[in-house]
Short mmCIF file of C-alpha atoms in Angstrom, two decimals:
data_model
loop_
_atom_site.label_atom_id
_atom_site.label_comp_id
_atom_site.label_asym_id
_atom_site.label_seq_id
_atom_site.Cartn_x
_atom_site.Cartn_y
_atom_site.Cartn_z
CA MET A 576 -32.66 -8.74 11.46
CA THR A 577 -30.43 -5.37 12.48
CA THR A 578 -27.33 -7.73 13.61
CA THR A 579 -28.11 -9.80 10.49
CA ARG A 580 -27.81 -7.08 8.14
CA ALA A 581 -24.38 -5.65 9.36
CA LEU A 582 -23.24 -9.07 9.53
CA ALA A 583 -23.67 -9.66 6.04
CA ARG A 584 -22.43 -6.07 5.05
CA VAL A 585 -19.25 -6.72 7.50
CA GLU A 586 -18.75 -10.22 5.55
CA HIS A 587 -17.81 -8.31 2.32
CA MET A 588 -15.57 -5.52 4.90
CA THR A 589 -12.42 -7.39 2.66
CA CYS A 590 -9.01 -6.41 3.50
CA ALA A 591 -8.86 -3.49 0.53
CA TRP A 592 -10.47 -1.37 2.73
CA PHE A 593 -6.77 -1.35 4.62
CA THR A 594 -5.65 1.04 1.43
CA SER A 595 -7.62 3.16 3.39
CA CYS A 596 -5.78 3.35 6.32
CA MET A 597 -2.69 3.56 4.34
CA SER A 598 -4.17 6.71 2.63
CA LEU A 599 -4.51 8.06 6.34
CA GLY A 600 -0.83 6.83 7.74
CA GLY A 601 0.82 8.52 4.10
CA ILE A 602 -1.12 11.61 4.90
CA SER A 603 -0.09 11.81 8.56
CA ASN A 604 3.68 10.85 7.88
CA LEU A 605 3.56 13.95 5.34
CA LEU A 606 2.57 16.53 7.85
CA LEU A 607 4.85 14.76 10.81
CA SER A 608 7.88 14.95 8.13
CA ARG A 609 7.68 19.49 7.79
CA ILE A 610 7.14 19.59 4.24
CA ILE A 611 5.66 22.49 4.96
CA ASP A 612 7.20 23.34 8.53
CA ARG A 613 4.55 24.32 10.33
CA ASP A 614 3.37 23.42 13.99
CA PRO A 615 -0.56 23.68 13.48
CA LEU A 616 0.69 20.79 10.82
CA HIS A 617 2.36 18.76 12.35
CA ARG A 618 -0.19 18.88 15.72
CA ILE A 619 -2.50 17.31 13.41
CA GLY A 620 -0.31 15.12 11.72
CA ILE A 621 0.41 13.75 15.38
CA ALA A 622 -3.40 13.18 15.83
CA LEU A 623 -4.14 11.50 12.41
CA LEU A 624 -1.31 9.25 13.58
CA ILE A 625 -3.05 8.13 16.57
CA LEU A 626 -6.66 7.98 14.32
CA ASN A 627 -4.72 6.61 12.14
CA MET A 628 -3.34 3.80 15.00
CA LEU A 629 -7.21 3.07 16.25
CA TYR A 630 -9.11 3.25 12.99
CA PHE A 631 -6.34 0.39 11.72
CA VAL A 632 -6.96 -1.66 15.28
CA ALA A 633 -10.30 -1.15 14.27
CA LEU A 634 -10.51 -3.21 10.92
CA LEU A 635 -8.54 -5.84 12.06
CA LEU A 636 -11.30 -6.09 15.08
CA LEU A 637 -13.66 -6.30 11.75
CA GLN A 638 -11.58 -8.89 10.05
CA VAL A 639 -11.86 -10.81 13.00
CA VAL A 640 -15.39 -10.90 13.27
CA ARG A 641 -15.17 -10.86 9.56
CA PHE A 642 -13.88 -14.07 9.99
CA THR A 643 -15.74 -15.67 13.29
CA PHE A 644 -19.82 -15.14 12.46
CA THR A 645 -20.18 -14.56 8.94
CA PRO A 646 -19.46 -17.17 6.26
CA ALA A 647 -16.15 -15.62 4.66
CA ARG A 648 -13.46 -17.48 5.08
CA VAL A 649 -9.52 -17.07 5.03
CA GLY A 650 -9.20 -19.71 2.12
CA TYR A 651 -11.62 -18.11 0.51
CA THR A 652 -9.84 -14.85 0.46
CA LEU A 653 -6.46 -16.49 0.07
CA SER A 654 -8.11 -18.27 -3.22
CA HIS A 655 -10.17 -15.13 -4.76
CA PRO A 656 -8.09 -13.69 -7.79
CA ILE A 657 -8.77 -10.18 -6.68
CA GLU A 658 -9.13 -9.95 -2.58
CA CYS A 659 -5.89 -11.79 -2.58
CA LEU A 660 -3.73 -9.04 -3.65
CA PHE A 661 -4.70 -6.34 -1.49
CA VAL A 662 -3.97 -9.30 1.81
CA PRO A 663 -0.78 -7.11 1.81
CA THR A 664 -2.64 -3.73 2.53
CA ILE A 665 -2.65 -5.11 6.00
CA VAL A 666 1.28 -4.74 6.14
CA LEU A 667 1.56 -1.96 4.48
CA ALA A 668 -0.74 -0.03 6.18
CA ALA A 669 1.43 -1.04 9.57
CA ALA A 670 4.15 0.38 7.80
CA THR A 671 2.54 3.58 7.98
CA ILE A 672 2.22 3.26 11.36
CA LEU A 673 5.83 2.23 12.37
CA ASN A 674 6.80 4.65 10.77
CA GLY A 675 4.79 7.81 11.71
CA LEU A 676 5.52 6.42 15.14
CA ALA A 677 9.56 6.64 14.63
CA ALA A 678 9.38 10.47 13.42
CA VAL A 679 7.21 11.44 16.72
CA ALA A 680 9.80 9.21 18.75
CA GLY A 681 13.02 11.10 17.30
CA ARG A 682 16.69 10.30 17.33
CA GLU A 683 16.87 10.17 21.53
CA VAL A 684 14.91 7.57 22.19
CA GLY A 685 15.94 4.95 25.52
CA SER A 686 17.27 1.52 25.07
CA GLY A 687 13.28 -0.27 25.56
CA VAL A 688 12.35 1.98 22.74
CA ARG A 689 14.99 1.46 20.49
CA THR A 690 14.72 -2.09 21.21
CA ALA A 691 10.67 -2.06 20.04
CA PHE A 692 11.43 -0.45 17.00
CA GLN A 693 14.67 -3.34 16.15
CA VAL A 694 11.98 -6.15 16.87
CA ALA A 695 9.32 -4.11 15.22
CA PHE A 696 11.53 -3.97 11.97
CA TRP A 697 12.04 -7.46 12.19
CA VAL A 698 8.65 -8.81 12.56
CA TYR A 699 7.06 -6.57 9.56
CA PHE A 700 10.03 -7.42 7.33
CA ALA A 701 9.22 -11.54 8.13
CA ALA A 702 5.60 -10.00 7.50
CA ALA A 703 6.16 -8.72 4.32
CA LEU A 704 7.84 -11.70 3.13
CA VAL A 705 5.50 -14.34 3.94
CA VAL A 706 2.75 -12.37 2.71
CA SER A 707 4.26 -11.76 -0.61
CA VAL A 708 5.06 -16.03 -1.17
CA VAL A 709 1.61 -16.86 -0.04
CA CYS A 710 0.02 -14.12 -2.16
CA TYR A 711 1.71 -14.92 -5.05
CA THR A 712 1.29 -18.52 -4.90
CA SER A 713 -2.06 -18.35 -4.38
CA VAL A 714 -2.82 -16.49 -7.60
CA TRP A 715 -0.46 -17.78 -9.63
CA ALA A 716 -1.66 -21.47 -8.79
CA ARG A 717 -5.44 -20.37 -10.40
CA ALA A 718 -6.97 -19.70 -13.96
CA GLU A 719 -6.31 -16.14 -13.14
CA GLY A 720 -3.23 -15.86 -12.60
CA SER A 721 -2.26 -16.15 -16.49
CA MET A 722 -1.17 -13.42 -17.87
CA HIS A 723 -4.66 -12.89 -19.68
CA HIS A 724 -5.85 -11.56 -16.05
CA MET A 725 -2.88 -9.24 -15.31
CA ASN A 726 -4.15 -6.12 -13.56
CA PRO A 727 -2.07 -2.83 -12.14
CA ALA A 728 -2.92 -5.20 -8.08
CA TRP A 729 -0.78 -7.31 -9.18
CA VAL A 730 2.10 -5.06 -7.72
CA LEU A 731 0.61 -5.29 -4.45
CA PRO A 732 2.33 -8.73 -2.77
CA VAL A 733 5.45 -6.51 -3.38
CA PHE A 734 4.79 -3.94 -2.00
CA PRO A 735 5.83 -4.61 1.64
CA LEU A 736 9.20 -5.88 0.72
CA MET A 737 9.82 -2.19 -0.85
CA LEU A 738 9.04 -0.86 2.03
CA CYS A 739 11.14 -2.05 3.48
CA GLY A 740 13.87 0.25 3.12
CA SER A 741 11.37 3.24 4.24
CA VAL A 742 11.00 1.24 7.43
CA ALA A 743 14.58 1.61 7.32
CA VAL A 744 15.25 5.13 6.87
CA ALA A 745 12.55 5.73 9.37
CA VAL A 746 13.65 3.56 12.16
CA VAL A 747 17.51 3.27 11.90
CA PRO A 748 18.19 6.66 13.44
CA THR A 749 16.79 5.12 16.67
CA GLN A 750 19.66 2.48 17.18
CA THR A 751 23.01 2.01 18.04
CA GLU A 752 25.55 1.92 15.23
CA GLN A 753 25.98 -1.69 15.24
CA SER A 754 21.84 -2.56 14.89
CA ALA A 755 21.18 0.47 12.62
CA LEU A 756 24.31 -1.03 9.98
CA ASN A 757 22.08 -4.61 10.00
CA ILE A 758 18.71 -2.88 9.46
CA ALA A 759 20.33 -0.24 6.29
CA ILE A 760 19.30 -2.12 3.36
CA SER A 761 17.01 -0.08 0.77
CA PHE A 762 16.48 0.22 -2.95
CA THR A 763 14.42 3.40 -3.51
CA ILE A 764 14.72 7.41 -3.83
CA ILE A 765 14.03 7.99 0.08
CA CYS A 766 16.05 4.61 0.95
CA LEU A 767 19.07 5.67 -0.90
CA LEU A 768 19.08 9.48 0.56
CA GLY A 769 18.11 8.23 3.89
CA LEU A 770 20.37 5.41 4.79
CA ALA A 771 23.50 7.47 2.93
CA GLN A 772 23.47 10.04 5.24
CA GLU A 773 23.12 8.17 7.98
CA MET A 774 26.20 6.13 6.89
CA GLN A 775 28.67 8.35 8.45
CA ARG A 776 27.65 6.93 11.65
CA ILE A 777 26.98 3.54 11.28
CA LEU A 778 29.76 2.64 8.86
CA PRO A 779 32.63 2.71 11.45
CA ALA A 780 30.56 -0.24 13.24
CA LEU A 781 31.77 -2.48 10.05
CA PRO A 782 34.81 -4.81 11.35
CA LEU A 783 37.03 -3.10 8.73
CA PRO A 784 40.19 -1.01 8.67
CA SER A 785 39.68 2.75 8.42
CA LEU A 786 37.67 3.80 5.67
CA PRO A 787 38.95 7.10 3.20
CA ALA A 788 37.35 10.55 4.23
CA SER A 789 35.56 10.88 0.87
CA THR A 790 33.61 7.23 1.23
CA TYR A 791 31.07 8.87 2.76
CA GLU A 792 31.44 11.66 0.26
CA THR A 793 30.96 9.78 -2.68
CA LEU A 794 28.41 7.25 -1.28
CA PHE A 795 26.32 9.87 -1.14
CA ILE A 796 27.25 11.52 -4.59
CA SER A 797 26.58 8.10 -6.12
CA ALA A 798 22.51 7.88 -4.13
CA LEU A 799 21.29 11.21 -4.85
CA ALA A 800 22.37 10.62 -8.85
CA ALA A 801 20.02 7.31 -8.46
CA SER A 802 17.79 8.70 -7.01
CA ILE A 803 17.17 11.99 -9.30
CA LEU A 804 17.16 9.37 -12.30
CA LEU A 805 14.82 7.23 -10.18
CA TRP A 806 12.20 10.61 -9.24
CA ALA A 807 13.04 11.21 -12.91
CA VAL A 808 11.35 8.14 -14.55
CA ALA A 809 8.42 8.26 -11.58
CA ALA A 810 7.69 11.39 -12.51
CA TRP A 811 7.01 10.73 -16.02
CA PHE A 812 4.81 7.33 -14.90
CA TYR A 813 3.07 10.33 -12.18
CA LEU A 814 2.19 12.56 -15.53
CA VAL A 815 0.97 9.76 -17.77
CA THR A 816 -1.33 8.58 -15.11
CA LEU A 817 -2.57 12.09 -14.54
CA ALA A 818 -3.40 11.81 -18.63
CA ALA A 819 -5.28 8.46 -17.97
CA ILE A 820 -7.13 9.64 -15.11
CA ALA A 821 -7.99 12.80 -16.70
CA ALA A 822 -9.32 11.06 -19.85
CA ALA A 823 -11.14 8.92 -17.82
CA LEU A 824 -12.81 11.55 -16.01
CA LEU A 825 -13.82 13.26 -19.24
CA THR A 826 -14.98 10.16 -21.13
CA GLU A 827 -16.97 7.87 -18.36
CA ARG A 828 -17.05 10.15 -15.25
CA ARG A 829 -20.89 9.39 -15.60
CA ASN A 830 -20.79 5.68 -15.46
CA MET A 831 -18.17 5.23 -12.77
CA GLN A 832 -18.18 4.20 -9.26
CA PHE A 833 -16.62 4.45 -6.37
CA ILE A 834 -14.35 1.43 -5.92
CA LEU A 835 -11.37 0.78 -3.04
CA ALA A 836 -8.32 0.74 -4.90
CA TRP A 837 -9.58 4.89 -5.50
CA TRP A 838 -7.09 5.60 -2.46
CA ALA A 839 -3.98 4.23 -4.69
CA ALA A 840 -4.45 7.92 -5.88
CA VAL A 841 -3.40 9.03 -2.65
CA PHE A 842 -0.81 6.48 -1.07
CA PRO A 843 1.83 6.08 -3.84
CA ILE A 844 1.80 9.55 -4.54
CA THR A 845 2.64 10.75 -0.60
CA GLY A 846 5.47 8.69 -1.30
CA PHE A 847 6.09 10.32 -4.11
CA ALA A 848 5.98 13.74 -2.34
CA THR A 849 8.30 12.77 0.25
CA ALA A 850 10.58 11.29 -2.40
CA THR A 851 10.49 14.95 -4.07
CA ASN A 852 11.12 16.63 -0.93
CA ALA A 853 14.60 14.28 -0.04
CA ILE A 854 16.18 15.59 -3.17
CA ALA A 855 14.92 19.18 -2.30
CA ASP A 856 16.93 19.10 0.53
CA ALA A 857 19.99 17.25 -1.01
CA LEU A 858 19.63 19.73 -3.31
CA ASP A 859 19.27 22.46 -0.91
CA SER A 860 16.82 23.20 -3.58
CA SER A 861 13.88 25.89 -2.95
CA SER A 862 11.76 25.35 -6.49
CA ILE A 863 11.73 21.55 -5.82
CA LYS A 864 10.71 22.06 -1.86
CA ILE A 865 7.63 24.75 -3.13
CA LEU A 866 6.65 21.56 -5.08
CA ALA A 867 6.69 19.39 -3.02
CA GLN A 868 4.58 21.53 -0.51
CA ILE A 869 2.06 21.40 -3.54
CA MET A 870 1.97 17.89 -3.88
CA VAL A 871 1.28 17.81 -0.04
CA VAL A 872 -1.84 20.65 -0.79
CA VAL A 873 -3.22 18.37 -3.41
CA LEU A 874 -3.27 15.20 -1.64
CA ALA A 875 -5.09 16.68 1.12
CA VAL A 876 -7.50 17.81 -1.61
CA VAL A 877 -7.65 14.29 -2.97
CA PHE A 878 -7.51 12.57 0.32
CA VAL A 879 -10.67 14.15 1.51
CA ALA A 880 -12.97 13.53 -1.64
CA ILE A 881 -11.78 9.80 -1.70
CA ALA A 882 -13.14 10.04 1.84
CA ALA A 883 -16.24 11.34 1.27
CA ALA A 884 -16.77 9.05 -1.77
CA HIS A 885 -15.59 6.41 0.46
CA ILE A 886 -18.29 7.17 2.84
CA HIS A 887 -21.08 8.00 0.49
CA ALA A 888 -20.14 4.63 -1.16
CA VAL A 889 -20.52 2.28 2.10
CA ALA A 890 -24.03 4.27 2.93
CA THR A 891 -25.51 3.23 -0.90
CA ALA A 892 -24.27 -0.22 -0.49
CA VAL A 893 -22.06 0.02 -3.80
CA ILE A 894 -19.09 -1.73 -1.59
CA MET A 895 -19.56 -4.10 1.18
CA ALA A 896 -22.08 -5.95 -0.90
CA GLU A 897 -22.46 -8.76 -2.83
CA GLY A 898 -21.26 -8.93 -5.98
CA LYS A 899 -19.53 -5.33 -5.86
CA ASP A 900 -15.95 -4.00 -5.39
CA GLU A 901 -13.25 -6.56 -4.98
CA ASP A 902 -15.46 -8.74 -3.36
CA ARG A 903 -17.10 -9.64 -6.78
CA LEU A 904 -16.61 -13.17 -9.00
CA ILE A 905 -15.39 -13.31 -11.67
CA ASP A 906 -16.88 -16.00 -14.36
CA THR A 907 -13.77 -18.21 -14.25
CA MET A 908 -13.50 -18.91 -10.13
CA HIS A 909 -16.48 -21.60 -10.09
CA ARG A 910 -16.67 -23.24 -13.83
CA ASP A 911 -14.78 -24.15 -16.74
CA ALA A 912 -13.14 -21.84 -19.16
CA GLU A 913 -15.35 -21.73 -22.22
CA LYS A 914 -14.73 -23.74 -24.95
CA VAL A 915 -14.11 -22.37 -28.26
CA PRO A 916 -13.56 -24.23 -31.83
CA SER A 917 -9.91 -23.43 -33.22
CA ALA A 918 -7.76 -24.60 -36.17
CA GLU A 919 -5.83 -27.10 -32.95
CA GLY A 920 -8.94 -28.07 -31.79
CA GLU A 921 -10.72 -26.73 -28.73
CA ARG A 922 -8.87 -25.20 -26.30
CA GLU A 923 -9.36 -23.07 -22.97
CA THR A 924 -9.45 -19.42 -23.39
CA PRO A 925 -10.11 -17.37 -19.89
CA PRO A 926 -11.71 -13.88 -20.28
CA THR A 927 -9.42 -11.22 -20.17
CA TYR A 928 -9.45 -9.13 -16.30
CA PRO A 929 -10.58 -6.87 -15.30
CA ASN A 930 -12.57 -6.25 -17.94
CA THR A 931 -14.32 -9.73 -16.65
CA PRO A 932 -17.99 -8.85 -15.76
CA ALA A 933 -18.87 -9.34 -12.47
CA VAL A 934 -21.44 -12.41 -10.89
CA SER A 935 -23.36 -11.88 -8.02
CA VAL A 936 -24.07 -14.90 -6.49
CA PHE A 937 -24.92 -17.04 -3.11
CA ARG A 938 -21.34 -17.46 -2.13
CA LEU A 939 -22.17 -19.73 1.06
CA GLU A 940 -21.59 -23.48 0.28
CA ARG A 941 -18.71 -22.01 -1.93
CA LYS A 942 -16.74 -20.58 1.19
CA LEU A 943 -17.69 -23.21 4.26
CA THR A 944 -15.83 -25.24 1.41
CA ALA A 945 -13.28 -23.12 0.75
#
């Protein structure tokens, strides 16, 4: 009976659990990047990296158990308008581990390690591309993929491709000039600055005449200007988000229940903190550096708070249960949309998502036929 109950819980251990792995990896990478340059914190970062690798493997094994020994099915997951959007978090969690390993390895690596990082990058790129195409196709093929159901999680499938630049920045220092040049494609703050700093080493690998001496300085200044602009836009959205969260805490705190999407308060902001530190280094600004350090401290506190809420939610069956969190059903999934009269006659009007109430039903037959 205990095994049966455990499997019943594992059935609802959805891909959104990898958001916690992403966040743990993000905190680890912040400490490894020495934004706060203290050896004990760096050692903690290494310990968290090892812990995150073990956690990632454990989550993967539990997904194998879920799809092998419970009614859960991969086809059902990919057709689910909520969980499907969280499938890319598996790839994103792998990216945080790859970045951490590259940070620990440093520049001076052997040919075997260099080849391993090169292969890992291209495997990551291929996985990111495939996952983004499959997930968006699956979501938009259903009624829940209409604009009526648009929600912030819709951006998740493109995140792995966005992080290709960040992974490139981590991997490029371990590569030879030619292989680094093949990897160096970037389009975010960290990528623009990180790869611009590497260009003086890798651009000579191009089969072109000698470049002017000012080429590298011009490239770096252009990357810095673009990065500052992107940072300002990101900061504005960050402040708007903080205001919205504060308003929700003041008005809805008693009615709020933990969902795995809470981890979004950690992982994306670790990238923002890293970008802030990159700009501080580029400008040699102590004030911006202090701001980045404050962000690290705040993120560490938020991480601990959300981790505690996550553990409590598992213990009290707020998540990993039928009809809970991203595993819930919405009422357009398995029945026709409501018919309502209009001047033009009857038309389908799917309810707005995610405000649609969850429908907790027994889904064994649906999963088996998905």
